[in-house]
Coordinates of C-alpha atoms and ligand atoms in Angstrom, one line a residue:
X265 CA -24.7 314.2 89.8
X266 CA -20.8 314.1 90.2
X267 CA -19.2 314.2 87.0
X268 CA -17.7 311.8 84.5
X269 CA -14.6 311.2 82.4
X270 CA -15.4 311.0 78.7
X271 CA -12.4 308.9 77.3
X272 CA -11.9 309.1 73.3
X273 CA -10.4 305.7 71.8
X274 CA -11.6 304.1 75.1
X275 CA -12.2 300.9 72.4
X276 CA -8.4 299.4 73.3
X277 CA -4.9 300.4 73.8
X278 CA -3.9 303.5 75.8
X279 CA -7.8 304.6 76.2
X280 CA -8.8 301.1 77.4
X281 CA -6.0 301.3 79.9
X282 CA -6.9 304.9 80.3
X283 CA -11.2 304.0 81.0
X284 CA -10.4 300.6 83.3
X285 CA -7.8 302.9 85.6
X286 CA -11.1 305.5 86.4
X287 CA -13.0 303.1 86.3
X288 CA -11.2 301.3 88.6
X289 CA -11.3 304.3 90.9
X290 CA -15.4 303.9 90.9
X291 CA -15.9 307.7 87.8
X292 CA -18.8 307.3 85.7
X293 CA -16.2 306.8 82.2
X294 CA -18.1 307.9 78.9
X295 CA -16.6 306.3 77.1
X296 CA -15.9 307.6 72.2
X297 CA -14.3 305.5 69.8
X298 CA -15.8 304.7 66.1
X299 CA -16.7 301.0 66.8
X300 CA -17.9 301.6 69.7
X301 CA -16.3 298.9 72.0
X302 CA -14.9 299.5 75.9
X303 CA -14.3 297.8 78.6
X304 CA -17.1 296.7 80.9
X305 CA -18.3 298.6 83.4
X306 CA -18.1 301.9 81.1
X307 CA -20.8 303.6 82.1
X308 CA -21.8 304.7 79.0
X309 CA -20.1 304.5 75.0
X310 CA -20.5 306.3 72.1
X311 CA -20.0 305.5 68.6
X312 CA -18.6 308.2 66.7
X313 CA -16.0 309.8 64.9
X314 CA -14.2 312.3 66.7
X315 CA -13.2 314.5 63.7
X316 CA -17.7 314.9 62.8
X317 CA -17.9 318.5 65.4
X318 CA -21.6 317.5 65.9
X319 CA -21.7 314.1 66.6
X320 CA -18.7 315.3 70.0
X321 CA -20.8 317.8 70.9
X322 CA -24.3 316.0 70.8
X323 CA -22.4 312.5 72.3
X324 CA -21.2 315.2 74.9
X325 CA -24.3 316.8 75.2
X326 CA -25.8 313.8 76.6
X327 CA -23.2 312.8 78.8
X328 CA -23.7 316.0 80.3
X329 CA -27.0 315.8 80.5
X330 CA -27.3 312.2 82.6
X331 CA -23.9 312.5 84.0
X332 CA -23.5 316.1 85.0
X333 CA -19.7 318.3 84.0
X334 CA -17.2 316.6 82.4
X335 CA -14.5 316.6 85.2
X336 CA -11.7 314.8 83.0
X337 CA -11.4 314.8 79.5
X338 CA -8.8 312.4 78.2
X339 CA -8.8 313.6 73.7
X340 CA -6.5 310.2 73.8
X341 CA -8.3 309.0 69.7
X342 CA -5.3 309.0 67.3
X343 CA -4.2 306.9 63.6
X344 CA -1.4 306.6 62.1
X345 CA -1.1 307.1 58.2
X346 CA 2.5 307.3 57.9
X347 CA 4.8 307.8 54.6
X348 CA 7.3 310.0 53.0
X349 CA 6.8 313.5 52.8
X350 CA 7.1 313.2 49.0
X351 CA 5.0 310.5 48.0
X352 CA 2.3 311.7 50.5
X353 CA -1.0 312.1 49.1
X354 CA -3.4 315.2 50.2
X355 CA -6.0 312.5 51.7
X356 CA -3.1 310.6 54.9
X357 CA -2.4 314.7 55.3
X358 CA -5.7 315.2 56.3
X359 CA -7.0 311.8 58.2
X360 CA -4.5 311.4 60.1
X361 CA -4.2 315.9 61.0
X362 CA -8.7 316.2 61.4
X363 CA -8.3 313.1 64.7
X364 CA -4.9 314.1 66.0
X365 CA -5.9 317.5 66.0
X366 CA -9.3 318.3 64.4
X367 CA -11.0 316.0 66.7
X368 CA -8.9 316.7 69.9
X369 CA -10.1 320.3 69.5
X370 CA -13.6 319.6 68.9
X371 CA -13.8 317.3 71.8
X372 CA -12.0 319.8 74.3
X373 CA -14.0 322.6 72.9
X374 CA -17.1 320.2 73.9
X375 CA -15.7 319.3 78.0
X376 CA -14.6 322.5 78.4
X377 CA -17.8 324.4 79.1
X378 CA -19.8 322.2 82.4
X379 CA -15.5 322.8 83.3
X380 CA -16.7 326.4 83.6
X381 CA -19.7 326.9 84.5
X382 CA -18.4 323.6 87.6
X383 CA -15.0 325.8 88.0
X384 CA -13.4 322.7 88.2
X385 CA -12.3 319.9 84.8
X386 CA -8.8 318.6 83.9
X387 CA -8.4 318.5 79.8
X388 CA -5.7 315.2 79.2
X389 CA -4.4 315.4 75.7
X390 CA -2.7 312.7 74.0
X391 CA 0.4 313.1 71.7
X392 CA 3.4 311.4 71.5
X393 CA 7.0 311.5 71.8
X394 CA 7.3 312.5 67.4
X395 CA 7.0 315.7 67.3
X396 CA 10.3 315.5 69.5
X397 CA 12.6 313.6 68.3
X398 CA 11.4 313.5 64.4
X399 CA 10.3 310.3 63.2
X400 CA 10.9 310.2 59.3
X401 CA 7.7 309.0 57.4
X402 CA 5.8 310.9 60.6
X403 CA 5.4 314.8 58.5
X404 CA 1.4 314.4 58.8
X405 CA 1.2 312.8 62.7
X406 CA 4.2 314.6 63.9
X407 CA 2.3 318.0 62.8
X408 CA -0.7 316.5 64.5
X409 CA 0.8 315.8 68.0
X410 CA 3.0 319.2 67.7
X411 CA -0.2 320.8 67.7
X412 CA -1.8 319.5 70.9
X413 CA 0.3 321.1 72.5
X414 CA -0.1 324.6 71.1
X415 CA -3.4 323.8 71.6
X416 CA -3.2 322.8 75.0
X417 CA -0.9 325.6 76.6
X418 CA -3.7 328.3 74.4
X419 CA -6.4 326.7 76.3
X420 CA -4.9 326.2 80.2
X421 CA -3.9 329.6 79.4
X422 CA -7.8 330.4 78.8
X423 CA -10.1 328.2 81.2
X424 CA -6.8 328.5 84.8
X425 CA -8.6 331.7 86.3
X426 CA -11.8 329.1 86.2
X427 CA -10.0 325.9 88.0
X428 CA -9.7 323.4 85.1
X429 CA -6.4 322.8 84.5
X430 CA -4.9 321.3 80.7
X431 CA -1.7 319.1 79.9
X432 CA 0.1 317.1 77.1
X433 CA 1.2 313.1 77.6
X434 CA 3.2 312.3 75.0
X435 CA 4.2 308.2 74.7
X436 CA 7.3 307.1 73.7
X437 CA 7.3 303.5 72.2
X438 CA 4.0 301.6 73.7
X439 CA 2.8 297.8 72.8
X440 CA -0.8 297.8 71.1
X441 CA -2.2 297.7 67.9
X442 CA -0.8 300.9 66.6
X443 CA 2.6 299.3 67.0
X444 CA 2.5 295.8 66.6
X445 CA 2.5 296.7 62.9
X446 CA 6.5 297.4 63.1
X447 CA 8.1 293.9 64.3
X448 CA 11.2 293.3 64.0
X449 CA 12.1 297.7 64.2
X450 CA 10.2 297.3 67.5
X451 CA 13.5 295.3 68.9
X452 CA 15.9 298.2 67.6
X453 CA 14.2 300.7 68.1
X454 CA 13.7 298.9 72.2
X455 CA 17.7 298.6 71.9
X456 CA 17.8 302.7 71.1
X457 CA 15.1 302.8 74.3
X458 CA 17.1 303.3 78.5
X459 CA 15.2 301.9 80.1
X460 CA 15.6 298.8 77.6
X461 CA 12.1 297.8 76.6
X462 CA 8.8 298.7 75.4
X463 CA 6.3 300.6 77.7
X464 CA 2.6 299.2 78.6
X465 CA -0.3 300.4 78.0
X466 CA -1.1 301.0 81.7
X467 CA 2.2 303.6 81.7
X468 CA 0.8 305.6 80.2
X469 CA -2.7 305.3 82.1
X470 CA -1.3 305.6 85.8
X471 CA 0.3 309.0 84.4
X472 CA -3.6 310.2 83.7
X473 CA -4.5 309.7 86.7
X474 CA -2.3 311.5 88.5
X475 CA -3.0 314.5 86.2
X476 CA -7.1 314.1 86.5
X477 CA -6.3 314.2 90.5
X478 CA -6.0 316.6 93.3
X479 CA -2.3 316.1 93.6
X480 CA -2.4 318.1 90.0
X481 CA -4.3 320.5 90.9
X482 CA -1.4 322.9 90.9
X483 CA -0.1 321.5 86.7
X484 CA -1.3 323.3 84.1
X485 CA 0.3 323.7 80.2
X486 CA 3.0 321.1 80.9
X487 CA 3.7 318.5 78.7
X488 CA 5.1 314.8 80.6
X489 CA 7.1 312.3 78.4
X490 CA 6.8 308.6 79.9
X491 CA 8.3 307.4 77.4
X492 CA 11.3 305.3 79.0
X493 CA 14.3 308.2 78.9
X494 CA 14.1 307.9 74.6
X495 CA 13.2 311.6 74.3
X496 CA 14.7 313.0 77.5
X497 CA 15.3 316.6 77.7
X498 CA 11.8 317.2 75.2
Ligands
NAP546 P1 -4.7 301.7 68.5 O1 -4.4 300.6 70.1 O2 -4.4 301.9 67.3 O3 -5.9 302.7 69.0 C1 -6.7 304.1 69.0 C2 -7.5 304.3 69.8 O4 -9.0 305.2 68.7 C3 -9.0 302.5 69.4 O5 -9.6 302.8 70.4 C4 -9.5 304.1 67.8 O6 -11.1 302.9 68.2 C5 -10.3 305.6 68.3 N1 -10.2 306.1 67.5 C6 -8.8 306.2 65.9 N2 -9.8 306.8 65.0 C7 -10.9 307.4 65.5 C8 -11.8 308.5 65.3 N3 -11.7 309.3 64.0 N4 -12.8 308.6 66.7 C9 -12.9 307.9 67.3 N5 -11.8 306.9 67.3 C10 -10.8 306.6 67.1 O7 -3.5 303.4 69.5 P2 -2.7 303.3 70.9 O8 -1.2 302.9 70.6 O9 -4.1 303.1 71.7 O10 -3.2 304.8 70.6 C11 -3.9 305.6 72.0 C12 -3.3 306.9 71.2 O11 -1.7 307.4 72.5 C13 -3.2 307.8 70.0 O12 -3.4 309.5 70.4 C14 -2.0 307.9 69.5 O13 -1.8 308.5 68.3 C15 -0.7 307.7 70.9 N6 0.2 307.1 70.9 C16 0.3 306.0 70.8 C17 1.6 305.4 70.9 C18 2.6 304.1 70.7 O14 3.4 303.3 71.1 N7 1.4 303.3 71.0 C19 2.7 306.6 71.1 C20 2.1 308.2 71.5 C21 1.3 308.1 70.9 P3 -12.3 302.4 67.2 O15 -11.1 301.6 66.0 O16 -13.4 301.5 67.7 O17 -12.4 304.2 66.1

């Protein structure tokens, strides 16, 4: 068994592009999402909520039994539920923290065991530039995405001796369902991007593919912005 790549939130947007990238490389790609939708060519799909630790553990176990150790985990599943902090409900806060941060932790914890045993592997968390530039209305999202950086750096030191790397990719404004509701605000944001346009999911997938490859074997604990220069210097 040669191992496999798990991509969470693979049903659309950035996650689908990441899954397609690894499928094109001939990898066994295991896709997680709530809907269970996934790009053609995935080796397996699981319809689950990443905030449900038991469901995550069961799915990772099943994937390891069928395809061998997890070579790469891309913890990409995410949601937004924006609102000004003074009016943000407990549920609004909890939902965003539990999917974006708890879910990423549950997936990493479940996948790490087989990586440590195999003495190889790569974990990549999809964060955002939001915590680095501070987005009004996104206190929940920014807190969760900032949390991924601390999570990644602690894990990176825990598993470095087993040749497992842990890194963070921080996308800027990317053209997906998540940003489609921005409408004209998207043009205003694009005007603030030094490269002058919003990014495509494939722009993120390429960097994730690099981090998962042998070319990046000496990179761990890094935060890489893929944002057209929006948060330059983060
Ligand atoms: P998207 O188009 O809204 O897709 C979100 C993905 O996450 C879907 O596949 C969705 O699948 C899955 N998902 C959501 N909640 C889930 C849950 N509880 N359990 C399992 N899967 C879940 O978003 P995107 O723009 O591709 O964003 C992908 C990641 O990049 C997110 O972490 C996001 O925060 C981050 N990001 C995006 C941007 C951007 O500009 N688009 C910028 C910075 C960071 P189902 O609906 O099938 O469950």
